[in-house]
PDB file of C-alpha atoms and ligand atoms in Angstrom:
ATOM      1  CA  MET A 591     -15.789  28.653  19.493  1.00  0.00           C
ATOM      2  CA  ARG A 592     -13.578  25.919  18.020  1.00  0.00           C
ATOM      3  CA  ARG A 593     -14.582  24.905  14.507  1.00  0.00           C
ATOM      4  CA  ASP A 594     -14.788  21.157  14.071  1.00  0.00           C
ATOM      5  CA  VAL A 595     -12.584  20.182  11.110  1.00  0.00           C
ATOM      6  CA  SER A 596     -13.191  16.646   9.917  1.00  0.00           C
ATOM      7  CA  PRO A 597     -10.059  14.689   9.016  1.00  0.00           C
ATOM      8  CA  ARG A 598      -9.090  14.875   5.364  1.00  0.00           C
ATOM      9  CA  LEU A 599      -6.138  14.320   3.088  1.00  0.00           C
ATOM     10  CA  ASP A 600      -5.542  17.417   0.974  1.00  0.00           C
ATOM     11  CA  LEU A 601      -3.990  16.497  -2.391  1.00  0.00           C
ATOM     12  CA  ARG A 602      -4.588  19.849  -4.097  1.00  0.00           C
ATOM     13  CA  PRO A 603      -1.534  21.250  -5.933  1.00  0.00           C
ATOM     14  CA  ILE A 604      -0.111  24.570  -4.742  1.00  0.00           C
ATOM     15  CA  ASN A 605       2.134  25.520  -7.661  1.00  0.00           C
ATOM     16  CA  ARG A 606       1.515  25.134 -11.388  1.00  0.00           C
ATOM     17  CA  ALA A 607       5.152  24.350 -12.289  1.00  0.00           C
ATOM     18  CA  LEU A 608       5.503  21.751  -9.530  1.00  0.00           C
ATOM     19  CA  GLU A 609       2.219  20.204 -10.585  1.00  0.00           C
ATOM     20  CA  THR A 610       3.483  19.912 -14.178  1.00  0.00           C
ATOM     21  CA  PHE A 611       6.859  18.455 -13.118  1.00  0.00           C
ATOM     22  CA  GLY A 612       5.133  15.955 -10.861  1.00  0.00           C
ATOM     23  CA  ARG A 613       2.506  14.922 -13.398  1.00  0.00           C
ATOM     24  CA  ARG A 614       5.069  14.467 -16.193  1.00  0.00           C
ATOM     25  CA  SER A 615       7.420  12.435 -14.038  1.00  0.00           C
ATOM     26  CA  LEU A 616       4.625  10.087 -12.959  1.00  0.00           C
ATOM     27  CA  ASP A 617       3.160   9.818 -16.458  1.00  0.00           C
ATOM     28  CA  ALA A 618       6.622   8.813 -17.716  1.00  0.00           C
ATOM     29  CA  LEU A 619       6.394   5.770 -15.421  1.00  0.00           C
ATOM     30  CA  LEU A 620       2.930   4.747 -16.620  1.00  0.00           C
ATOM     31  CA  PRO A 621       1.728   3.050 -19.800  1.00  0.00           C
ATOM     32  CA  GLU A 622      -0.073   5.334 -22.247  1.00  0.00           C
ATOM     33  CA  ALA A 623      -3.448   3.882 -21.185  1.00  0.00           C
ATOM     34  CA  LEU A 624      -3.020   5.193 -17.622  1.00  0.00           C
ATOM     35  CA  GLN A 625      -1.618   8.657 -18.336  1.00  0.00           C
ATOM     36  CA  SER A 626      -3.367  11.772 -17.103  1.00  0.00           C
ATOM     37  CA  GLU A 627      -5.176  12.702 -20.353  1.00  0.00           C
ATOM     38  CA  ARG A 628      -6.787   9.266 -20.460  1.00  0.00           C
ATOM     39  CA  PHE A 629      -8.382   9.923 -17.076  1.00  0.00           C
ATOM     40  CA  VAL A 630      -9.806  13.211 -18.380  1.00  0.00           C
ATOM     41  CA  ASP A 631     -11.454  11.282 -21.232  1.00  0.00           C
ATOM     42  CA  TRP A 632     -12.866   8.588 -18.942  1.00  0.00           C
ATOM     43  CA  THR A 633     -16.608   8.614 -18.281  1.00  0.00           C
ATOM     44  CA  PRO A 634     -17.511   5.819 -15.887  1.00  0.00           C
ATOM     45  CA  LYS A 635     -20.849   4.242 -16.702  1.00  0.00           C
ATOM     46  CA  ALA A 636     -22.995   3.579 -13.649  1.00  0.00           C
ATOM     47  CA  ASP A 637     -25.947   5.048 -11.777  1.00  0.00           C
ATOM     48  CA  ALA A 638     -25.361   7.668  -9.073  1.00  0.00           C
ATOM     49  CA  PRO A 639     -25.477   5.286  -6.040  1.00  0.00           C
ATOM     50  CA  THR A 640     -23.031   2.866  -7.701  1.00  0.00           C
ATOM     51  CA  LEU A 641     -20.677   5.740  -8.574  1.00  0.00           C
ATOM     52  CA  ALA A 642     -20.821   6.926  -4.960  1.00  0.00           C
ATOM     53  CA  ILE A 643     -19.889   3.465  -3.627  1.00  0.00           C
ATOM     54  CA  GLY A 644     -17.048   3.241  -6.145  1.00  0.00           C
ATOM     55  CA  ARG A 645     -15.819   6.696  -5.202  1.00  0.00           C
ATOM     56  CA  GLY A 646     -15.866   5.789  -1.498  1.00  0.00           C
ATOM     57  CA  ALA A 647     -13.829   2.640  -2.158  1.00  0.00           C
ATOM     58  CA  TRP A 648     -11.203   4.591  -4.145  1.00  0.00           C
ATOM     59  CA  GLU A 649     -11.065   7.322  -1.493  1.00  0.00           C
ATOM     60  CA  GLN A 650     -10.241   4.618   1.053  1.00  0.00           C
ATOM     61  CA  MET A 651      -7.593   3.208  -1.283  1.00  0.00           C
ATOM     62  CA  THR A 652      -6.079   6.699  -1.672  1.00  0.00           C
ATOM     63  CA  LEU A 653      -5.699   6.921   2.111  1.00  0.00           C
ATOM     64  CA  ASN A 654      -4.110   3.455   2.221  1.00  0.00           C
ATOM     65  CA  GLU A 655      -1.655   4.231  -0.559  1.00  0.00           C
ATOM     66  CA  TYR A 656      -0.736   7.560   1.038  1.00  0.00           C
ATOM     67  CA  ARG A 657      -0.026   5.729   4.290  1.00  0.00           C
ATOM     68  CA  SER A 658       2.355   3.439   2.356  1.00  0.00           C
ATOM     69  CA  GLN A 659       4.000   6.420   0.628  1.00  0.00           C
ATOM     70  CA  VAL A 660       4.798   8.092   3.945  1.00  0.00           C
ATOM     71  CA  GLY A 661       5.806   4.846   5.679  1.00  0.00           C
ATOM     72  CA  PHE A 662       8.104   3.780   2.833  1.00  0.00           C
ATOM     73  CA  THR A 663       9.703   7.228   2.648  1.00  0.00           C
ATOM     74  CA  ASP A 664      10.636   6.752   6.320  1.00  0.00           C
ATOM     75  CA  LEU A 665      11.890   3.237   5.658  1.00  0.00           C
ATOM     76  CA  LEU A 666      14.007   4.382   2.684  1.00  0.00           C
ATOM     77  CA  HIS A 667      15.509   7.083   4.869  1.00  0.00           C
ATOM     78  CA  ALA A 668      16.286   4.606   7.662  1.00  0.00           C
ATOM     79  CA  MET A 669      17.843   2.106   5.230  1.00  0.00           C
ATOM     80  CA  THR A 670      19.958   4.880   3.702  1.00  0.00           C
ATOM     81  CA  ARG A 671      21.186   6.004   7.131  1.00  0.00           C
ATOM     82  CA  LEU A 672      21.986   2.386   7.942  1.00  0.00           C
ATOM     83  CA  GLY A 673      24.192   2.220   4.825  1.00  0.00           C
ATOM     84  CA  LEU A 674      22.448  -0.739   3.211  1.00  0.00           C
ATOM     85  CA  SER A 675      23.706  -2.049  -0.135  1.00  0.00           C
ATOM     86  CA  ARG A 676      23.141  -0.283  -3.450  1.00  0.00           C
ATOM     87  CA  ASP A 677      20.644  -2.906  -4.668  1.00  0.00           C
ATOM     88  CA  SER A 678      18.680  -2.672  -1.410  1.00  0.00           C
ATOM     89  CA  LEU A 679      18.409   1.121  -1.642  1.00  0.00           C
ATOM     90  CA  GLN A 680      17.557   1.053  -5.338  1.00  0.00           C
ATOM     91  CA  THR A 681      14.763  -1.428  -4.680  1.00  0.00           C
ATOM     92  CA  MET A 682      13.439   0.519  -1.688  1.00  0.00           C
ATOM     93  CA  GLU A 683      13.503   3.700  -3.762  1.00  0.00           C
ATOM     94  CA  ARG A 684      11.445   1.912  -6.417  1.00  0.00           C
ATOM     95  CA  LEU A 685       8.926   0.759  -3.798  1.00  0.00           C
ATOM     96  CA  THR A 686       8.562   4.303  -2.464  1.00  0.00           C
ATOM     97  CA  ARG A 687       8.122   5.726  -5.958  1.00  0.00           C
ATOM     98  CA  ASP A 688       5.502   3.068  -6.739  1.00  0.00           C
ATOM     99  CA  GLU A 689       3.447   4.255  -3.766  1.00  0.00           C
ATOM    100  CA  VAL A 690       3.652   7.857  -5.013  1.00  0.00           C
ATOM    101  CA  VAL A 691       2.328   6.582  -8.368  1.00  0.00           C
ATOM    102  CA  HIS A 692      -0.419   4.594  -6.607  1.00  0.00           C
ATOM    103  CA  VAL A 693      -1.590   7.646  -4.652  1.00  0.00           C
ATOM    104  CA  GLU A 694      -1.828   9.559  -7.917  1.00  0.00           C
ATOM    105  CA  LEU A 695      -3.671   6.747  -9.724  1.00  0.00           C
ATOM    106  CA  CYS A 696      -6.144   6.527  -6.841  1.00  0.00           C
ATOM    107  CA  ARG A 697      -6.596  10.307  -6.805  1.00  0.00           C
ATOM    108  CA  ARG A 698      -7.306  10.276 -10.550  1.00  0.00           C
ATOM    109  CA  MET A 699      -9.858   7.481 -10.014  1.00  0.00           C
ATOM    110  CA  VAL A 700     -11.579   9.448  -7.230  1.00  0.00           C
ATOM    111  CA  VAL A 701     -11.812  12.550  -9.421  1.00  0.00           C
ATOM    112  CA  GLY A 702     -13.035  10.470 -12.392  1.00  0.00           C
ATOM    113  CA  LEU A 703     -15.761   9.034 -10.175  1.00  0.00           C
ATOM    114  CA  GLY A 704     -16.973  12.506  -9.235  1.00  0.00           C
ATOM    115  CA  GLY A 705     -14.830  13.210  -6.150  1.00  0.00           C
ATOM    116  CA  SER A 706     -12.169  15.840  -5.550  1.00  0.00           C
ATOM    117  CA  ASP A 707      -8.503  16.259  -4.571  1.00  0.00           C
ATOM    118  CA  VAL A 708      -9.560  16.571  -0.941  1.00  0.00           C
ATOM    119  CA  ILE A 709     -10.067  13.045   0.339  1.00  0.00           C
ATOM    120  CA  PRO A 710     -12.264  12.620   3.402  1.00  0.00           C
ATOM    121  CA  GLY A 711     -10.746  10.624   6.269  1.00  0.00           C
ATOM    122  CA  GLU A 712      -7.237  10.084   7.547  1.00  0.00           C
ATOM    123  CA  PRO A 713      -4.611   7.487   6.642  1.00  0.00           C
ATOM    124  CA  ASP A 714      -4.075   4.797   9.242  1.00  0.00           C
ATOM    125  CA  TRP A 715      -0.422   5.864   9.695  1.00  0.00           C
ATOM    126  CA  VAL A 716       2.405   3.315   9.933  1.00  0.00           C
ATOM    127  CA  GLY A 717       5.997   4.205  10.692  1.00  0.00           C
ATOM    128  CA  LEU A 718       9.256   3.177  12.224  1.00  0.00           C
ATOM    129  CA  ASP A 719       9.322   2.405  15.922  1.00  0.00           C
ATOM    130  CA  THR A 720      11.969   4.975  16.821  1.00  0.00           C
ATOM    131  CA  SER A 721      12.335   3.562  20.339  1.00  0.00           C
ATOM    132  CA  LEU A 722      14.258   0.650  18.758  1.00  0.00           C
ATOM    133  CA  GLU A 723      17.875   0.398  17.551  1.00  0.00           C
ATOM    134  CA  PRO A 724      18.246   1.580  13.890  1.00  0.00           C
ATOM    135  CA  LEU A 725      18.693  -1.975  12.493  1.00  0.00           C
ATOM    136  CA  ASP A 726      15.717  -3.263  14.494  1.00  0.00           C
ATOM    137  CA  GLN A 727      13.518  -0.417  13.234  1.00  0.00           C
ATOM    138  CA  VAL A 728      14.236  -1.487   9.657  1.00  0.00           C
ATOM    139  CA  VAL A 729      13.930  -5.233  10.263  1.00  0.00           C
ATOM    140  CA  GLU A 730      10.624  -4.766  12.074  1.00  0.00           C
ATOM    141  CA  MET A 731       9.057  -2.569   9.423  1.00  0.00           C
ATOM    142  CA  VAL A 732      10.259  -4.809   6.572  1.00  0.00           C
ATOM    143  CA  THR A 733       8.693  -7.812   8.311  1.00  0.00           C
ATOM    144  CA  THR A 734       5.365  -6.265   9.250  1.00  0.00           C
ATOM    145  CA  SER A 735       4.736  -3.852   6.368  1.00  0.00           C
ATOM    146  CA  LEU A 736       6.362  -5.658   3.435  1.00  0.00           C
ATOM    147  CA  CYS A 737       6.404  -9.404   4.184  1.00  0.00           C
ATOM    148  CA  ILE A 738       2.925  -9.350   5.722  1.00  0.00           C
ATOM    149  CA  GLY A 739       1.155  -6.108   4.744  1.00  0.00           C
ATOM    150  CA  GLU A 740       2.207  -5.881   1.106  1.00  0.00           C
ATOM    151  CA  MET A 741       1.802  -9.625   0.477  1.00  0.00           C
ATOM    152  CA  LEU A 742      -1.786  -9.479   1.731  1.00  0.00           C
ATOM    153  CA  SER A 743      -2.579  -6.238  -0.060  1.00  0.00           C
ATOM    154  CA  CYS A 744      -1.241  -7.681  -3.330  1.00  0.00           C
ATOM    155  CA  ALA A 745      -3.637 -10.637  -3.058  1.00  0.00           C
ATOM    156  CA  LEU A 746      -6.623  -8.417  -2.211  1.00  0.00           C
ATOM    157  CA  LEU A 747      -5.863  -5.951  -5.018  1.00  0.00           C
ATOM    158  CA  GLY A 748      -5.412  -8.820  -7.472  1.00  0.00           C
ATOM    159  CA  ALA A 749      -8.835 -10.190  -6.535  1.00  0.00           C
ATOM    160  CA  ALA A 750     -10.338  -6.683  -6.840  1.00  0.00           C
ATOM    161  CA  ALA A 751      -8.757  -6.340 -10.305  1.00  0.00           C
ATOM    162  CA  LYS A 752     -10.362  -9.628 -11.336  1.00  0.00           C
ATOM    163  CA  ALA A 753     -13.733  -8.549  -9.962  1.00  0.00           C
ATOM    164  CA  ALA A 754     -13.724  -5.105 -11.627  1.00  0.00           C
ATOM    165  CA  THR A 755     -15.826  -4.892 -14.794  1.00  0.00           C
ATOM    166  CA  ASP A 756     -14.998  -1.277 -15.664  1.00  0.00           C
ATOM    167  CA  PRO A 757     -11.958  -1.653 -17.978  1.00  0.00           C
ATOM    168  CA  PHE A 758     -10.272   1.479 -16.678  1.00  0.00           C
ATOM    169  CA  ALA A 759     -10.572   0.472 -13.006  1.00  0.00           C
ATOM    170  CA  LYS A 760      -9.364  -3.010 -13.950  1.00  0.00           C
ATOM    171  CA  ALA A 761      -6.265  -1.555 -15.654  1.00  0.00           C
ATOM    172  CA  VAL A 762      -5.396   0.614 -12.625  1.00  0.00           C
ATOM    173  CA  LEU A 763      -5.886  -2.273 -10.171  1.00  0.00           C
ATOM    174  CA  THR A 764      -3.858  -4.629 -12.366  1.00  0.00           C
ATOM    175  CA  ARG A 765      -0.955  -2.147 -12.439  1.00  0.00           C
ATOM    176  CA  MET A 766      -1.080  -1.679  -8.675  1.00  0.00           C
ATOM    177  CA  THR A 767      -1.208  -5.464  -8.085  1.00  0.00           C
ATOM    178  CA  ALA A 768       1.916  -6.015 -10.201  1.00  0.00           C
ATOM    179  CA  ASP A 769       3.803  -3.399  -8.153  1.00  0.00           C
ATOM    180  CA  GLU A 770       2.579  -4.734  -4.786  1.00  0.00           C
ATOM    181  CA  SER A 771       3.790  -8.196  -5.747  1.00  0.00           C
ATOM    182  CA  ILE A 772       7.344  -6.816  -6.083  1.00  0.00           C
ATOM    183  CA  HIS A 773       6.907  -5.032  -2.721  1.00  0.00           C
ATOM    184  CA  GLY A 774       5.957  -8.222  -0.862  1.00  0.00           C
ATOM    185  CA  GLN A 775       8.724 -10.295  -2.488  1.00  0.00           C
ATOM    186  CA  SER A 776      11.288  -7.563  -1.759  1.00  0.00           C
ATOM    187  CA  GLY A 777      10.395  -7.799   1.929  1.00  0.00           C
ATOM    188  CA  PHE A 778      11.640 -11.400   2.107  1.00  0.00           C
ATOM    189  CA  HIS A 779      14.782 -10.560   0.110  1.00  0.00           C
ATOM    190  CA  PHE A 780      15.554  -7.632   2.434  1.00  0.00           C
ATOM    191  CA  LEU A 781      15.091  -9.941   5.424  1.00  0.00           C
ATOM    192  CA  THR A 782      17.419 -12.556   3.904  1.00  0.00           C
ATOM    193  CA  SER A 783      20.203  -9.999   3.829  1.00  0.00           C
ATOM    194  CA  LEU A 784      19.394  -8.353   7.176  1.00  0.00           C
ATOM    195  CA  LEU A 785      18.780 -11.397   9.402  1.00  0.00           C
ATOM    196  CA  PRO A 786      22.418 -12.557   9.739  1.00  0.00           C
ATOM    197  CA  ALA A 787      23.036  -9.355  11.746  1.00  0.00           C
ATOM    198  CA  VAL A 788      20.073 -10.039  14.063  1.00  0.00           C
ATOM    199  CA  THR A 789      20.756 -11.895  17.335  1.00  0.00           C
ATOM    200  CA  LYS A 790      18.807 -15.000  18.432  1.00  0.00           C
ATOM    201  CA  ARG A 791      17.048 -13.026  21.150  1.00  0.00           C
ATOM    202  CA  LYS A 792      16.053 -10.321  18.675  1.00  0.00           C
ATOM    203  CA  ARG A 793      14.751 -12.969  16.275  1.00  0.00           C
ATOM    204  CA  ARG A 794      12.383 -14.232  18.964  1.00  0.00           C
ATOM    205  CA  TRP A 795      11.187 -10.669  19.474  1.00  0.00           C
ATOM    206  CA  LEU A 796      10.766 -10.282  15.705  1.00  0.00           C
ATOM    207  CA  GLN A 797       8.631 -13.451  15.506  1.00  0.00           C
ATOM    208  CA  LYS A 798       6.406 -12.055  18.233  1.00  0.00           C
ATOM    209  CA  ARG A 799       6.074  -8.711  16.444  1.00  0.00           C
ATOM    210  CA  ALA A 800       5.275 -10.487  13.153  1.00  0.00           C
ATOM    211  CA  THR A 801       2.574 -12.560  14.847  1.00  0.00           C
ATOM    212  CA  GLU A 802       1.025  -9.414  16.345  1.00  0.00           C
ATOM    213  CA  ALA A 803       1.154  -7.640  12.985  1.00  0.00           C
ATOM    214  CA  ALA A 804      -0.531 -10.601  11.307  1.00  0.00           C
ATOM    215  CA  VAL A 805      -3.338 -10.577  13.886  1.00  0.00           C
ATOM    216  CA  GLN A 806      -3.789  -6.855  13.247  1.00  0.00           C
ATOM    217  CA  ALA A 807      -3.804  -7.320   9.456  1.00  0.00           C
ATOM    218  CA  PHE A 808      -6.412 -10.095   9.652  1.00  0.00           C
ATOM    219  CA  GLY A 809      -8.446  -7.769  11.866  1.00  0.00           C
ATOM    220  CA  ILE A 810     -10.078  -6.276   8.759  1.00  0.00           C
ATOM    221  CA  CYS A 811     -11.960  -9.582   8.423  1.00  0.00           C
ATOM    222  CA  LEU A 812     -13.521  -9.026  11.839  1.00  0.00           C
ATOM    223  CA  SER A 813     -15.048  -5.623  11.149  1.00  0.00           C
ATOM    224  CA  PRO A 814     -17.667  -6.344   8.513  1.00  0.00           C
ATOM    225  CA  TYR A 815     -18.604  -3.727   5.993  1.00  0.00           C
ATOM    226  CA  ASP A 816     -21.298  -3.807   3.332  1.00  0.00           C
ATOM    227  CA  ASP A 817     -21.081  -6.958   1.282  1.00  0.00           C
ATOM    228  CA  VAL A 818     -21.290  -5.113  -2.030  1.00  0.00           C
ATOM    229  CA  SER A 819     -19.641  -5.446  -5.403  1.00  0.00           C
ATOM    230  CA  HIS A 820     -19.427  -2.638  -7.949  1.00  0.00           C
ATOM    231  CA  PRO A 821     -17.874  -2.298 -11.405  1.00  0.00           C
ATOM    232  CA  PHE A 822     -14.903  -0.329 -10.025  1.00  0.00           C
ATOM    233  CA  GLY A 823     -13.416  -3.214  -8.101  1.00  0.00           C
ATOM    234  CA  ALA A 824     -14.711  -3.625  -4.544  1.00  0.00           C
ATOM    235  CA  LEU A 825     -14.420  -7.049  -3.031  1.00  0.00           C
ATOM    236  CA  PRO A 826     -17.406  -8.455  -1.227  1.00  0.00           C
ATOM    237  CA  TYR A 827     -16.580  -8.693   2.479  1.00  0.00           C
ATOM    238  CA  SER A 828     -17.146 -12.442   2.539  1.00  0.00           C
ATOM    239  CA  LYS A 829     -14.203 -12.950   0.145  1.00  0.00           C
ATOM    240  CA  LEU A 830     -11.540 -11.213   2.247  1.00  0.00           C
ATOM    241  CA  GLU A 831     -10.750 -13.910   4.772  1.00  0.00           C
ATOM    242  CA  PRO A 832     -10.397 -16.842   2.340  1.00  0.00           C
ATOM    243  CA  ILE A 833      -8.084 -14.750   0.121  1.00  0.00           C
ATOM    244  CA  MET A 834      -5.943 -13.712   3.085  1.00  0.00           C
ATOM    245  CA  ARG A 835      -5.725 -17.260   4.485  1.00  0.00           C
ATOM    246  CA  ALA A 836      -4.766 -18.669   1.083  1.00  0.00           C
ATOM    247  CA  THR A 837      -2.062 -15.986   0.704  1.00  0.00           C
ATOM    248  CA  TRP A 838      -0.723 -16.737   4.164  1.00  0.00           C
ATOM    249  CA  LYS A 839      -0.397 -20.447   3.335  1.00  0.00           C
ATOM    250  CA  ARG A 840       0.915 -20.006  -0.191  1.00  0.00           C
ATOM    251  CA  SER A 841       3.338 -17.081   0.149  1.00  0.00           C
ATOM    252  CA  ILE A 842       3.848 -15.653   3.623  1.00  0.00           C
ATOM    253  CA  ALA A 843       4.294 -18.747   5.821  1.00  0.00           C
ATOM    254  CA  PRO A 844       6.765 -20.467   3.427  1.00  0.00           C
ATOM    255  CA  GLY A 845       8.750 -17.208   3.195  1.00  0.00           C
ATOM    256  CA  PHE A 846       9.164 -17.044   6.975  1.00  0.00           C
ATOM    257  CA  VAL A 847       9.886 -20.794   7.268  1.00  0.00           C
ATOM    258  CA  LYS A 848      12.682 -20.466   4.680  1.00  0.00           C
ATOM    259  CA  LEU A 849      14.261 -17.768   6.858  1.00  0.00           C
ATOM    260  CA  GLY A 850      13.983 -19.943   9.984  1.00  0.00           C
ATOM    261  CA  LEU A 851      11.304 -17.724  11.556  1.00  0.00           C
ATOM    262  CA  SER A 852       8.204 -19.202  13.104  1.00  0.00           C
ATOM    263  CA  VAL A 853       5.233 -16.873  12.725  1.00  0.00           C
ATOM    264  CA  ARG A 854       1.777 -18.273  13.536  1.00  0.00           C
ATOM    265  CA  GLU A 855      -1.172 -17.839  11.214  1.00  0.00           C
ATOM    266  CA  PRO A 856      -3.716 -15.658  13.058  1.00  0.00           C
TER     267      PRO A 856
HETATM  268 FE1  FE2 B 986       0.612   0.637  -3.169  1.00  0.00          FE
HETATM  269 FE1  FE2 B 987       2.836  -1.308  -1.806  1.00  0.00          FE
END
C-alpha cells in the first residue's frame, strides 16, 4: 500500500561541518541582534493558540522565501549564461543571497515559535519559462518576479513589520523589508538595461505577461483567510488589498511608465 506523504520542506542539516560553515556565513551578514545565538535566547511571550497562529504564518513565509531562493538561483544562472554586466550579476548574486538569509531567518522564527526544521506544505514554485529564448526568459522573470512580486512583497512585509509587537519578530521583518526593497528596485534597473535589446513585438508580449502576473499576484486578495493579527506580524486580510493598490500606484505603475511599458492595474 502506498504511504501518503504530505508535502513538506525539509530544512534539517545533514552534516555538522556544512551546518557550521553555513550558519557562520549567514551570521556574518546579519546584525548581532539577529545572529543564531540570539534566537536560542528568545522566548516569545504569548498563549499557546497565539503562538500556533504565529508559527503557521512564519511557516508560510519560509515556503515563500524558499520559493524566491530557488527562483533567483535560476535567474542568476540564466543571467550569467547570458553574459550580463558585472554590476548586474553582482546585484543578482546579492538578491539570491538575501533570499538564502531570509529562509534561514524564517526557519529560526519557526523554531523559536515551537516548530521544527521540517516545514509543512510546499513552496508555490516560480521559475524561468524555458520554452522562451534565453533573453526573454530573463526579461520575463525580472518583470514578473522582481518588478511586480518583490515590490508587492516589500510593501506587505513592511506593513507586517509595523504591525508586529514582538520586538524580535519586528526586527526580522524590518530586515527582510529593507532587502525586498532593493530587490524590487533592482528589477526596474535590470529592465532599463535589458529592454533596448527587446523588439517591439516582444515588448507587447511582455506587457501582456506583466498584466497576467499582476492579476495573479492580486489573487491573494480574493482568497480570504482569517482576519487575525498576532504579535509576530500577521496582517489582517482586510489590509492586503489597499496596501497592494497603493504600492501599484506609487511604485510599480510609474516604474513601467518610465520604461514605456503599459501594464494595467488588476
Ligand atoms: Fe525574501
Ligand atoms: Fe526578495
